[in-house]
mmCIF file with all atom_site columns, C-alpha atoms in Angstrom:
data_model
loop_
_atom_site.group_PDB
_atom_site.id
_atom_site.type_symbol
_atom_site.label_atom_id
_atom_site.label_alt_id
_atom_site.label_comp_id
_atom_site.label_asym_id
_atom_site.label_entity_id
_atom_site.label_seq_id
_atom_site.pdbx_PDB_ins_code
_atom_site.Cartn_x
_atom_site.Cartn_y
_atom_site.Cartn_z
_atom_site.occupancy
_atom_site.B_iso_or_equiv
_atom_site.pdbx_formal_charge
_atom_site.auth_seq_id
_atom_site.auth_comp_id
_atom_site.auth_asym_id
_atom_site.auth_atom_id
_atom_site.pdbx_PDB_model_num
ATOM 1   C CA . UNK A 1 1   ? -0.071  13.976  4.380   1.00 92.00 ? 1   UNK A CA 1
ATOM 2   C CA . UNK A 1 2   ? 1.315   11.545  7.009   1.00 95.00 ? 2   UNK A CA 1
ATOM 3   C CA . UNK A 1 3   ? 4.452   12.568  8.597   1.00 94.00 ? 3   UNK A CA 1
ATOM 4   C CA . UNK A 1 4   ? 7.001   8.948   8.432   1.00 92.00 ? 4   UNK A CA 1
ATOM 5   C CA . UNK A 1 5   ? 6.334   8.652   12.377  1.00 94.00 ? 5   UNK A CA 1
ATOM 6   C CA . UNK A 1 6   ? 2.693   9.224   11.942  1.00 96.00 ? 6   UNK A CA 1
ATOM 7   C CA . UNK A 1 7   ? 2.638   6.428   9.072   1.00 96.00 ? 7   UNK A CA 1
ATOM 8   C CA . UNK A 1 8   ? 4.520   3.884   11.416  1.00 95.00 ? 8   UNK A CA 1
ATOM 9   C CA . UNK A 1 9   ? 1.986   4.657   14.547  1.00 96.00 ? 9   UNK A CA 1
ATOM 10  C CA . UNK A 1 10  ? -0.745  4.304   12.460  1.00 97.00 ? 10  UNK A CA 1
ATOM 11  C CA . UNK A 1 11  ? 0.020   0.815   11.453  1.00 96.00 ? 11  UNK A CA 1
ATOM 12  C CA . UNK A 1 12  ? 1.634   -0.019  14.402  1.00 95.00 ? 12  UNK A CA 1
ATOM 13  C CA . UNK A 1 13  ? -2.135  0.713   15.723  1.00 96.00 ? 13  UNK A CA 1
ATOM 14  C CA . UNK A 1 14  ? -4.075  -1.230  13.244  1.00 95.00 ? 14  UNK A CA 1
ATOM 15  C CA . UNK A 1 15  ? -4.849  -3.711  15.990  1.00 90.00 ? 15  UNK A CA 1
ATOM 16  C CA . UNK A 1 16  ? -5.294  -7.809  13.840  1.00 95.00 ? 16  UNK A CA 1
ATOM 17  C CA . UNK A 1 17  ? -2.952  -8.510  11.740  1.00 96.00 ? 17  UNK A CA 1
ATOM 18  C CA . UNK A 1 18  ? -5.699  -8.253  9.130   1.00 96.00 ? 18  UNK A CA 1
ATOM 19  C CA . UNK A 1 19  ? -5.839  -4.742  9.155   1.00 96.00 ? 19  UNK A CA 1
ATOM 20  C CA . UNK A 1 20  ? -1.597  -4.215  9.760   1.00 96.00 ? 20  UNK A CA 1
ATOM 21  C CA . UNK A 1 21  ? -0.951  -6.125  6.424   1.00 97.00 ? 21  UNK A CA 1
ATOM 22  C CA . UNK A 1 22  ? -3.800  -3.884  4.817   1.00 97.00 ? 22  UNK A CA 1
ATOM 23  C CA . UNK A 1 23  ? -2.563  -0.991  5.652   1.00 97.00 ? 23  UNK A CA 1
ATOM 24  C CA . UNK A 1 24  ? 1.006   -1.788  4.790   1.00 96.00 ? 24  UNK A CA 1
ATOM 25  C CA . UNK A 1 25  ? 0.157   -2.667  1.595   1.00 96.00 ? 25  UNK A CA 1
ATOM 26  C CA . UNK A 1 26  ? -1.887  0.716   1.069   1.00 95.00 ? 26  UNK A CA 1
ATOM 27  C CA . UNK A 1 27  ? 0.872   2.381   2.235   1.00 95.00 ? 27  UNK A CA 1
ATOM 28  C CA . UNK A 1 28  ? 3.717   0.531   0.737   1.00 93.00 ? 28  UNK A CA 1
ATOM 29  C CA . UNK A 1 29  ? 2.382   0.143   -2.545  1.00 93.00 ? 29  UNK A CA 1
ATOM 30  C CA . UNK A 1 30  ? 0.686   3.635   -3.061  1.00 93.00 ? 30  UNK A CA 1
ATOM 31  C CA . UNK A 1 31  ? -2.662  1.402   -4.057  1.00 94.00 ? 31  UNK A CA 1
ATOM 32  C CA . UNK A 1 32  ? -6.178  3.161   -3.652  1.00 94.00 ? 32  UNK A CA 1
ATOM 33  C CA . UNK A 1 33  ? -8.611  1.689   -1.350  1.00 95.00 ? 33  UNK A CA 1
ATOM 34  C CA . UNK A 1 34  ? -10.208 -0.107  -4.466  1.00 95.00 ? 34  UNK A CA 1
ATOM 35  C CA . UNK A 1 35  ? -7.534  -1.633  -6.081  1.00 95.00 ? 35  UNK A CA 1
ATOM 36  C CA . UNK A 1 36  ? -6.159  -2.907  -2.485  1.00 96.00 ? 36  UNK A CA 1
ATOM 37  C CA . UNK A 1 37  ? -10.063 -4.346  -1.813  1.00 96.00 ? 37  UNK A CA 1
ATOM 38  C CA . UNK A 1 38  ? -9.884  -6.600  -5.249  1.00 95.00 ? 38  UNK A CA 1
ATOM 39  C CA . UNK A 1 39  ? -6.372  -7.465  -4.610  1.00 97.00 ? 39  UNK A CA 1
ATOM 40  C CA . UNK A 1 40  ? -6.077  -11.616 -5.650  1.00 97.00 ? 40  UNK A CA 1
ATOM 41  C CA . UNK A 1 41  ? -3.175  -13.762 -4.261  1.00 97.00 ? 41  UNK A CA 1
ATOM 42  C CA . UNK A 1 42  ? -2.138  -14.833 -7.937  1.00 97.00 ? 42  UNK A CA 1
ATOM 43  C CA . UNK A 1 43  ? -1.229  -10.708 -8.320  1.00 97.00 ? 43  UNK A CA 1
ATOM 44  C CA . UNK A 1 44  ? 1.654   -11.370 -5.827  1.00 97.00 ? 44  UNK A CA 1
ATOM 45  C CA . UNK A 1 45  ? 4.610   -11.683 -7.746  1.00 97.00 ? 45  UNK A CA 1
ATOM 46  C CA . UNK A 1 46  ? 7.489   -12.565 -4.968  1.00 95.00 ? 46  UNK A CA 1
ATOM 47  C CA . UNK A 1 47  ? 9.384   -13.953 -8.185  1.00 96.00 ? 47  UNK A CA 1
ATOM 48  C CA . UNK A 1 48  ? 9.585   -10.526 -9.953  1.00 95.00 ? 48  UNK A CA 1
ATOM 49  C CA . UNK A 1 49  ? 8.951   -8.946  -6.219  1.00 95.00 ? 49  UNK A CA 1
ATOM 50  C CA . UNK A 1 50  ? 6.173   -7.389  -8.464  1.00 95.00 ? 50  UNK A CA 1
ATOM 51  C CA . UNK A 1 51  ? 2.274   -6.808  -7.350  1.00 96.00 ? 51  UNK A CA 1
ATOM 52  C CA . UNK A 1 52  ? -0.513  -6.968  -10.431 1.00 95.00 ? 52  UNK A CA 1
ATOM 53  C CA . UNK A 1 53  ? -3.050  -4.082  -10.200 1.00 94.00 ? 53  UNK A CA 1
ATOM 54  C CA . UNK A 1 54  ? -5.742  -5.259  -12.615 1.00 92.00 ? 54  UNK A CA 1
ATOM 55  C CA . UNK A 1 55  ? -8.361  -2.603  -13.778 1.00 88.00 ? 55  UNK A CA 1
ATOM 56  C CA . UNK A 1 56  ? -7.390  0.243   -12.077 1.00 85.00 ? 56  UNK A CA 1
ATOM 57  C CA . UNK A 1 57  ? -9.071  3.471   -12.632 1.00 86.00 ? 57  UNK A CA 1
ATOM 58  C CA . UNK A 1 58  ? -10.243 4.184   -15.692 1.00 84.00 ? 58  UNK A CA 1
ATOM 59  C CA . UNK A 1 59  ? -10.035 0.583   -16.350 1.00 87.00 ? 59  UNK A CA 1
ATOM 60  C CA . UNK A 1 60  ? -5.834  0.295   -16.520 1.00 88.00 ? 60  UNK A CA 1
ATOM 61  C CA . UNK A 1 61  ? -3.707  -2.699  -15.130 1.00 90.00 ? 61  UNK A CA 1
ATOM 62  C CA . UNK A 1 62  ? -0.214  -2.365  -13.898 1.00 92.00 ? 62  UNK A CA 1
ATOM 63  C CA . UNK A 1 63  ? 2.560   -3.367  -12.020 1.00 93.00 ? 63  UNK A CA 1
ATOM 64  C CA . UNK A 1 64  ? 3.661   -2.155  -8.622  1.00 92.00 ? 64  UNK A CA 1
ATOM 65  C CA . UNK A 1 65  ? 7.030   -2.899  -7.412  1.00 92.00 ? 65  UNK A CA 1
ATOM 66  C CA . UNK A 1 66  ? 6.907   -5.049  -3.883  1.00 93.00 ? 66  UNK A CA 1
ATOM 67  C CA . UNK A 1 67  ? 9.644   -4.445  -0.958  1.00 92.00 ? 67  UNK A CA 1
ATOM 68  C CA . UNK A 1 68  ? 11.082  -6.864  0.594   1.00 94.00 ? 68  UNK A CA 1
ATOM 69  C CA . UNK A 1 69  ? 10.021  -5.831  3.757   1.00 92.00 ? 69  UNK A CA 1
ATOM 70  C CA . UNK A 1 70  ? 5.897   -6.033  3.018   1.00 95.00 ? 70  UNK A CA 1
ATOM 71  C CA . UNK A 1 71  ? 6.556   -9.447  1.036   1.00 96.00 ? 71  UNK A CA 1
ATOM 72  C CA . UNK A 1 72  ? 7.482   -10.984 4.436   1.00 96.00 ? 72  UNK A CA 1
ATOM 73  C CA . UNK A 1 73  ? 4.476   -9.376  6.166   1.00 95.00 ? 73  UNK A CA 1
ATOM 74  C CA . UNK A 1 74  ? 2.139   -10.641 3.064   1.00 97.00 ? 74  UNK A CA 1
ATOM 75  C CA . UNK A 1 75  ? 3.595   -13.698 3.426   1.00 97.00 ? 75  UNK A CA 1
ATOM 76  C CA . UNK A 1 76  ? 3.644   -13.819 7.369   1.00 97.00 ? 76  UNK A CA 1
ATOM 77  C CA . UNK A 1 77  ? -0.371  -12.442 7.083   1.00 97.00 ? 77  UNK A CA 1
ATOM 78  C CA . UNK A 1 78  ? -0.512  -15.524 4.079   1.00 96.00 ? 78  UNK A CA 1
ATOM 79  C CA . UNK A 1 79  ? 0.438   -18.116 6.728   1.00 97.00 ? 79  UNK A CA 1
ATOM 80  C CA . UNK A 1 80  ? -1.883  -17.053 8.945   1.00 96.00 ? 80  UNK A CA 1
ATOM 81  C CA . UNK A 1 81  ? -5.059  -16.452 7.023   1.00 94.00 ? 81  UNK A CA 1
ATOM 82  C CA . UNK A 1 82  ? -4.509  -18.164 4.138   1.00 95.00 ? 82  UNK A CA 1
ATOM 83  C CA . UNK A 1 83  ? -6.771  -16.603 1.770   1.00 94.00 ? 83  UNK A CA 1
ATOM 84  C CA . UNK A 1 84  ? -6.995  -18.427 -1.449  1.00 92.00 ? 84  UNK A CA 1
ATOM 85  C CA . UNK A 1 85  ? -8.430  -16.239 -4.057  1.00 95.00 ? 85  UNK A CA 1
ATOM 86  C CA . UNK A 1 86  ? -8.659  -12.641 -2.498  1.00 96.00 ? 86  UNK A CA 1
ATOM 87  C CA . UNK A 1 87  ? -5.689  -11.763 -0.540  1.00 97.00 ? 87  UNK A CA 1
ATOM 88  C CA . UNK A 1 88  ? -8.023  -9.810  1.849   1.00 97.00 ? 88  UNK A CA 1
ATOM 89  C CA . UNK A 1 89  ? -11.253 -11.840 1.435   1.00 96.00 ? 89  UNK A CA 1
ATOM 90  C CA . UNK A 1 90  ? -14.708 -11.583 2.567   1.00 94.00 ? 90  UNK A CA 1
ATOM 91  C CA . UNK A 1 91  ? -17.671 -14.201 3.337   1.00 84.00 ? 91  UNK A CA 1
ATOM 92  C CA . UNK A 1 92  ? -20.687 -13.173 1.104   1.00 79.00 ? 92  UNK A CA 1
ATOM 93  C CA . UNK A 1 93  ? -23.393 -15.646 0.983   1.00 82.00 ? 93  UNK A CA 1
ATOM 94  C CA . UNK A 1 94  ? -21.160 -18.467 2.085   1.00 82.00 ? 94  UNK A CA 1
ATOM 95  C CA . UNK A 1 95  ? -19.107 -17.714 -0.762  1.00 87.00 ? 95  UNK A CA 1
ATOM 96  C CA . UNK A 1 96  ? -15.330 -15.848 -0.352  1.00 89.00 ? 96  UNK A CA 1
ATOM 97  C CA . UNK A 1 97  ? -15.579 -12.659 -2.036  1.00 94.00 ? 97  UNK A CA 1
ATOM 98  C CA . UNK A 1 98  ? -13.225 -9.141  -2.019  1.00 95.00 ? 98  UNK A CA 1
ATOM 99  C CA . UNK A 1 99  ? -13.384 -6.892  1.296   1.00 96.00 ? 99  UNK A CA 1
ATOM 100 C CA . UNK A 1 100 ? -15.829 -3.707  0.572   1.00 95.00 ? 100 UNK A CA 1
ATOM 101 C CA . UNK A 1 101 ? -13.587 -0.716  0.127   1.00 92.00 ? 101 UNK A CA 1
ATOM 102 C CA . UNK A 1 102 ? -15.189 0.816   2.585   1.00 95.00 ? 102 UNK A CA 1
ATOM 103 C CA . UNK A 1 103 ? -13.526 -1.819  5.091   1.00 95.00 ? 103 UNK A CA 1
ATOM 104 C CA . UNK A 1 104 ? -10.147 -0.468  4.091   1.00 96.00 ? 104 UNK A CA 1
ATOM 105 C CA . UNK A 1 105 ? -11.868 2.957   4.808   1.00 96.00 ? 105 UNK A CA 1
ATOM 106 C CA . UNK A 1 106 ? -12.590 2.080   7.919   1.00 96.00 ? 106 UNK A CA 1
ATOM 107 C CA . UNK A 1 107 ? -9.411  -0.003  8.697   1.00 96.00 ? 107 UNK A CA 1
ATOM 108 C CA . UNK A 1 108 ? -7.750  3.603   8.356   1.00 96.00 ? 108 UNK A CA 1
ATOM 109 C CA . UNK A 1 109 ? -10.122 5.403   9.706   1.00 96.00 ? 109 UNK A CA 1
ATOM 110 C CA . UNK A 1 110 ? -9.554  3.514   13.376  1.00 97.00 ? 110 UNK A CA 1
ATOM 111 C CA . UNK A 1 111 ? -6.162  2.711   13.607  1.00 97.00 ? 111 UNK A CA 1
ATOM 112 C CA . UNK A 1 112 ? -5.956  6.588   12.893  1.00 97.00 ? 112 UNK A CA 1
ATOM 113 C CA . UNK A 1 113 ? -8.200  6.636   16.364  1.00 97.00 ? 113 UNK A CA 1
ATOM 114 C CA . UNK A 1 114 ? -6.381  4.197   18.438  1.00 97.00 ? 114 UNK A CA 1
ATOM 115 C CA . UNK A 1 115 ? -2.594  5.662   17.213  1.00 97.00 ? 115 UNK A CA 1
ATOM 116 C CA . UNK A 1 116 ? -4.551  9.508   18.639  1.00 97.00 ? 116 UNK A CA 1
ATOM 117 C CA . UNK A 1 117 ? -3.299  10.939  15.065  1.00 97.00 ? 117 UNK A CA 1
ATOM 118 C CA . UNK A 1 118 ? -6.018  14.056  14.795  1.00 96.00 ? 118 UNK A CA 1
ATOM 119 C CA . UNK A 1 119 ? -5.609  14.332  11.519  1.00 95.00 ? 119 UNK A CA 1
ATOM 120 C CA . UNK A 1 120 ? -8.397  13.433  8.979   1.00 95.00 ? 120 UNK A CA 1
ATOM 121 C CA . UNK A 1 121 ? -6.525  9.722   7.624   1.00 96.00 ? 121 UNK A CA 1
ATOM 122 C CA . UNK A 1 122 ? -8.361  8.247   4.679   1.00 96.00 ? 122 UNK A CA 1
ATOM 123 C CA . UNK A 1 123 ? -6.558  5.728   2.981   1.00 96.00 ? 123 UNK A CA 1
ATOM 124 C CA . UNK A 1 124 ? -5.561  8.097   0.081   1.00 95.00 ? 124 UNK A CA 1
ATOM 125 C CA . UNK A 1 125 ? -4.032  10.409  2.775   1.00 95.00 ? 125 UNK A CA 1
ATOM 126 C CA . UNK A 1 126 ? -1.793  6.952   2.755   1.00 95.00 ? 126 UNK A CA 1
ATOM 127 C CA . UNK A 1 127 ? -1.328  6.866   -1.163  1.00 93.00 ? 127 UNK A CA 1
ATOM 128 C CA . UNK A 1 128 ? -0.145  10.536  -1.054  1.00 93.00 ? 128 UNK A CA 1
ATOM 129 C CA . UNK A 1 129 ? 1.657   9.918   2.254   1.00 93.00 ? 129 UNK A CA 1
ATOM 130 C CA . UNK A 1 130 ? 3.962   7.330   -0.028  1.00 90.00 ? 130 UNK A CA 1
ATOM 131 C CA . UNK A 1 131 ? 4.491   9.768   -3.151  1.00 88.00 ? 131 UNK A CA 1
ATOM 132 C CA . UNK A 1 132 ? 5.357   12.883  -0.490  1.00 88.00 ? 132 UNK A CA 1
ATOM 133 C CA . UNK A 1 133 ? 7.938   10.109  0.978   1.00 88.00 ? 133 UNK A CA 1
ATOM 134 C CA . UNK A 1 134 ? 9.676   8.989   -2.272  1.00 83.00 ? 134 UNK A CA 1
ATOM 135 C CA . UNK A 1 135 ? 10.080  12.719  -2.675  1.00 81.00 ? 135 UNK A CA 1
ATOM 136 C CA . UNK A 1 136 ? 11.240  13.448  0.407   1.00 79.00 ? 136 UNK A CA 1
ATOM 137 C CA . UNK A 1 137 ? 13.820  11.167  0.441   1.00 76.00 ? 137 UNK A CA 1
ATOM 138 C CA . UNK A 1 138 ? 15.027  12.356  -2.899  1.00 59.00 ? 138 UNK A CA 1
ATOM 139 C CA . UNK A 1 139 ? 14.155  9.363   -4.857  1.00 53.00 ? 139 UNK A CA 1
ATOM 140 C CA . UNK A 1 140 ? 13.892  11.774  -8.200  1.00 48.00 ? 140 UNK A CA 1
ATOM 141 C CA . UNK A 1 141 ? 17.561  12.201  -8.495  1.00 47.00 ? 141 UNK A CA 1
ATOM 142 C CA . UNK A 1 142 ? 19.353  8.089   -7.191  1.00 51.00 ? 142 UNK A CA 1
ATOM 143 C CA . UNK A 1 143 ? 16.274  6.329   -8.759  1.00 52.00 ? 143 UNK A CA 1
ATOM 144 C CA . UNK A 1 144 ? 14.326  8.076   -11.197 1.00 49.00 ? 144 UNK A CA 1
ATOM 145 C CA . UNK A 1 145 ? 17.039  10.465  -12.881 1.00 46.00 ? 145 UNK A CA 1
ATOM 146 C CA . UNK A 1 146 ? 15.480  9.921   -16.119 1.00 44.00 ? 146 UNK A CA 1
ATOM 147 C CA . UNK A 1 147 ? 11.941  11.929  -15.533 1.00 45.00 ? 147 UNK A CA 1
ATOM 148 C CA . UNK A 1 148 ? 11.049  14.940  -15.823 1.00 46.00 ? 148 UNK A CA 1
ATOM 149 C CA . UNK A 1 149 ? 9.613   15.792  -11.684 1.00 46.00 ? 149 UNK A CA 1
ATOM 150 C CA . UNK A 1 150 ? 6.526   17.865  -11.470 1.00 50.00 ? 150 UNK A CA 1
ATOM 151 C CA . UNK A 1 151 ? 7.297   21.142  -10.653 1.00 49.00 ? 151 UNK A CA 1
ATOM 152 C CA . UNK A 1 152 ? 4.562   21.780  -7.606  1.00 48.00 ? 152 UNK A CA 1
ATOM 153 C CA . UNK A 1 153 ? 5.276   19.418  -4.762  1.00 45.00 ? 153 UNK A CA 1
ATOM 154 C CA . UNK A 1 154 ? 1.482   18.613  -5.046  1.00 49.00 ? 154 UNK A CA 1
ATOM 155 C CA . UNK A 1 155 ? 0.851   17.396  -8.196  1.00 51.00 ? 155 UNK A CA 1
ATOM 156 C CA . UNK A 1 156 ? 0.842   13.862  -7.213  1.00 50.00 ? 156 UNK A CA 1
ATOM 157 C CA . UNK A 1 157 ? -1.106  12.682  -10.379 1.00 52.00 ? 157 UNK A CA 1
ATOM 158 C CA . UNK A 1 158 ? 2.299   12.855  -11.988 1.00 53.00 ? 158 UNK A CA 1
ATOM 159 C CA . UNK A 1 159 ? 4.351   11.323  -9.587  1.00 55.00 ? 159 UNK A CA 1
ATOM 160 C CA . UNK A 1 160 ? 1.845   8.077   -9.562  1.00 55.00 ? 160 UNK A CA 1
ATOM 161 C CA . UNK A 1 161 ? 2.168   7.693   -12.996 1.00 55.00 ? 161 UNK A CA 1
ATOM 162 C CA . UNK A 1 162 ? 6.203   8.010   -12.625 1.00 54.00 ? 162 UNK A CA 1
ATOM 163 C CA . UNK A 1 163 ? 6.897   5.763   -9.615  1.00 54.00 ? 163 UNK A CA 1
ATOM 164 C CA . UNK A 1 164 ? 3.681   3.208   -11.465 1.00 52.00 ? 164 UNK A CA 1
ATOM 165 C CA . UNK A 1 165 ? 6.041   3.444   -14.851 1.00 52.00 ? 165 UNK A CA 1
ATOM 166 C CA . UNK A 1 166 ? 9.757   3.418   -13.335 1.00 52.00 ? 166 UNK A CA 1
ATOM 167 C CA . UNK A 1 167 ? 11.534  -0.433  -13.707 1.00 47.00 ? 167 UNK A CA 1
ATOM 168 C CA . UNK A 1 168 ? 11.033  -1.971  -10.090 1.00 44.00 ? 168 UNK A CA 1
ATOM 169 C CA . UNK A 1 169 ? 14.990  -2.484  -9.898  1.00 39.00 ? 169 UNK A CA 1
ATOM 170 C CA . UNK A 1 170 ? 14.675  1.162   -9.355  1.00 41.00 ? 170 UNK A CA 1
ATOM 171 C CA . UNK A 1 171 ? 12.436  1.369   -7.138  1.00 45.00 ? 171 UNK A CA 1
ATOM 172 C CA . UNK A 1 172 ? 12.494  1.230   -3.362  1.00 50.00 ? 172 UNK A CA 1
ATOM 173 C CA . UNK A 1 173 ? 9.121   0.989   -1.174  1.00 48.00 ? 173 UNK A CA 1
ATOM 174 C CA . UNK A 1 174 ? 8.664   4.016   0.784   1.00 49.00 ? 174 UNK A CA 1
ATOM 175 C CA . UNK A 1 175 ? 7.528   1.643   3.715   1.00 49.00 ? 175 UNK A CA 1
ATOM 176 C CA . UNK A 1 176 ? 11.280  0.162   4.444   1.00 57.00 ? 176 UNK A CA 1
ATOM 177 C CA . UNK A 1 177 ? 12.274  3.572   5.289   1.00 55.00 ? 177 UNK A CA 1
ATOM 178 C CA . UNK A 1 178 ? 9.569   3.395   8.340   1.00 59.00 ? 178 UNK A CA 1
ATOM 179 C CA . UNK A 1 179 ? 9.649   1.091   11.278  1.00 58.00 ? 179 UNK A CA 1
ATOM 180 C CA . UNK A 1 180 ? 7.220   -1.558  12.565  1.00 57.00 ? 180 UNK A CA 1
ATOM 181 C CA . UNK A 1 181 ? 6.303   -3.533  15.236  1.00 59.00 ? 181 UNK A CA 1
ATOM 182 C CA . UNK A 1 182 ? 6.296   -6.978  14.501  1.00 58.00 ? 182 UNK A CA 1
ATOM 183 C CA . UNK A 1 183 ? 2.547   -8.433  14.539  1.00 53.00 ? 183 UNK A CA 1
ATOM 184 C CA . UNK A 1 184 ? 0.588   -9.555  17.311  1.00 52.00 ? 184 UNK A CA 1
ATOM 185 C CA . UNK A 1 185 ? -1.851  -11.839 15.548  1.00 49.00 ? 185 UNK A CA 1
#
């Protein structure tokens, strides 16, 4: 796990703006690598400030709630790459298809290098990064007061399934509680 200072210099270090937004989103969303890679621009909600996971693992959809703070960097990233059916597309065979998820691997793998964080960063090291946050920060008790909190600090299984089933008005990101530089595109 990421300490809140770690998480900010290791997107702060993400180099394009490509690979910033990515990692925010990983971060900010608690999304695995997967469901990030086959993220569509329709599964932005900036209405219900909402993000559509469909077919996650095992084959479940869901909603993820979306800070303020990463829709204006999707939006900011939008502007500038304008991607129009994958939010993070990729050419195959002239045609625009998702990013492998072992780009987002990799995406982690060297800002992780370039911020000098010796840790071994994967981009689930992000998703439990975000759970360990909400926890820290005492989420359970202001914004989730109504679920039962796993016991073991670990068990993070549970608190994915919490923070994926709590109403987004009660939710906060764990990403506006860490500071960025703004982008160098």
């Amino acid at each position: 796990v990421l300490s809140q200072e770690e998480v900010s210099r290791l997107i702060n270090a993400a180099g394009t703006l490509f690979r910033r937004t990515l990692l925010m989103t990983l971060y900010g969303t608690g999304m695995r690598r997967t469901e990030v890679s086959q993220l569509k621009v329709r599964d932005v909600d900036s209405k219900r400030m909402m993000i559509r996971v469909e077919h996650g693992k095992g084959g479940v959809s869901r909603d993820l709630p979306l800070s303020p703070a990463l829709l204006e960097t999707l939006r900011e990233y939008w502007r500038w790459k304008k991607p129009r059916t994958y939010l993070f597309p990729a050419q195959q065979r002239g045609k625009e298809g998702p990013i492998s998820d072992k780009t987002v691997w990799y995406a982690c793998a060297e800002a992780a290098r370039h911020a000098g964080i010796t840790k071994h960063v994967t981009p689930h090291t992000l998703r439990h990064s975000w759970a360990t946050h909400l926890l820290e920060a005492r989420h359970r008790s202001t914004h989730y007061p109504d679920f039962a909190w796993p016991r073991r600090f670990g068990d993070y299984r549970q608190v994915f399934a919490l923070v994926a089933a709590a109403p987004a008005r009660r939710c906060e990101s764990a990403r506006d509680s860490v500071s960025f530089q703004r982008s160098r595109s």
